[in-house]
Amino acid sequence: MNDKADQTSAQLKTQIEALTNGPLLVYGSLLIKDKNGEKRLKNKTTALCRCGHSNNKPFCDGAHVKSGFEV
Ligand code: FES
């Protein structure tokens, strides 16, 4: 990341980080609406599944480790 990107990211309220071989970490406040329309407000760090194997989608439940997800 360059200096300008560092300055911009410091000003954002929500940031997303892709972990190697793991979930997307979302830092900040967000409202998640699940497949049933149920809404959940998350205020700190949220791990979202990107391997497709979680039994608690859209959240990561650690299943990426067992499935051998690599990206
Ligand atoms: S990324 Fe963790 S269960 Fe899918």
Short mmCIF file of C-alpha atoms and ligand atoms in Angstrom, two decimals:
data_model
loop_
_atom_site.label_atom_id
_atom_site.label_comp_id
_atom_site.label_asym_id
_atom_site.label_seq_id
_atom_site.Cartn_x
_atom_site.Cartn_y
_atom_site.Cartn_z
CA MET A 1 0.00 0.00 0.00
CA ASN A 2 1.36 3.45 -0.84
CA ASP A 3 1.27 6.56 1.41
CA LYS A 4 -1.86 7.95 -0.23
CA ALA A 5 -3.70 4.65 0.19
CA ASP A 6 -2.54 4.49 3.83
CA GLN A 7 -3.93 8.00 4.47
CA THR A 8 -7.21 7.18 2.75
CA SER A 9 -7.68 3.89 4.59
CA ALA A 10 -7.07 5.63 7.93
CA GLN A 11 -10.06 7.89 7.20
CA LEU A 12 -12.49 5.09 6.33
CA LYS A 13 -14.90 3.78 8.94
CA THR A 14 -15.18 0.33 7.40
CA GLN A 15 -12.29 -1.68 5.97
CA ILE A 16 -12.07 -5.19 4.53
CA GLU A 17 -9.03 -7.45 4.69
CA ALA A 18 -8.72 -10.78 2.86
CA LEU A 19 -6.84 -13.26 5.02
CA THR A 20 -4.57 -15.73 3.27
CA ASN A 21 -6.43 -19.06 3.02
CA GLY A 22 -9.22 -17.64 5.20
CA PRO A 23 -12.16 -15.28 5.57
CA LEU A 24 -12.72 -11.65 4.75
CA LEU A 25 -12.31 -9.58 7.89
CA VAL A 26 -14.56 -6.54 7.97
CA TYR A 27 -13.52 -3.84 10.44
CA GLY A 28 -16.16 -1.32 11.40
CA SER A 29 -19.92 -1.07 11.63
CA LEU A 30 -22.10 -2.89 9.15
CA LEU A 31 -25.63 -4.18 8.77
CA ILE A 32 -25.90 -7.73 7.47
CA LYS A 33 -29.16 -9.07 6.06
CA ASP A 34 -29.20 -12.88 5.83
CA LYS A 35 -31.06 -15.08 3.35
CA ASN A 36 -34.17 -15.02 5.57
CA GLY A 37 -34.19 -11.24 5.70
CA GLU A 38 -33.01 -11.18 9.30
CA LYS A 39 -30.80 -8.17 9.96
CA ARG A 40 -27.80 -8.11 12.26
CA LEU A 41 -25.77 -5.08 13.25
CA LYS A 42 -22.07 -5.78 13.66
CA ASN A 43 -19.89 -3.15 15.30
CA LYS A 44 -16.38 -4.52 15.61
CA THR A 45 -14.58 -7.11 13.48
CA THR A 46 -16.66 -9.54 11.42
CA ALA A 47 -15.26 -12.58 9.60
CA LEU A 48 -17.16 -13.38 6.40
CA CYS A 49 -16.75 -16.75 4.72
CA ARG A 50 -15.17 -16.77 1.30
CA CYS A 51 -14.45 -20.50 1.03
CA GLY A 52 -18.10 -21.58 0.77
CA HIS A 53 -17.82 -24.27 3.48
CA SER A 54 -19.14 -22.42 6.54
CA ASN A 55 -22.24 -23.82 8.23
CA ASN A 56 -22.98 -20.33 9.53
CA LYS A 57 -22.92 -18.26 6.32
CA PRO A 58 -22.30 -15.47 5.72
CA PHE A 59 -19.97 -15.77 8.71
CA CYS A 60 -16.78 -17.80 8.88
CA ASP A 61 -16.96 -20.74 11.29
CA GLY A 62 -13.42 -21.99 10.73
CA ALA A 63 -14.41 -24.65 8.17
CA HIS A 64 -11.89 -23.22 5.70
CA VAL A 65 -9.11 -24.93 7.67
CA LYS A 66 -10.64 -28.41 7.41
CA SER A 67 -11.58 -27.92 3.74
CA GLY A 68 -8.02 -26.96 2.78
CA PHE A 69 -9.13 -23.63 1.27
CA GLU A 70 -6.18 -21.92 -0.38
CA VAL A 71 -6.19 -18.47 -1.96
S1 FES B 1 -13.66 -18.71 5.13
FE1 FES B 1 -13.82 -19.58 7.07
S2 FES B 1 -15.41 -21.02 6.88
FE2 FES B 1 -15.22 -20.17 4.91
#
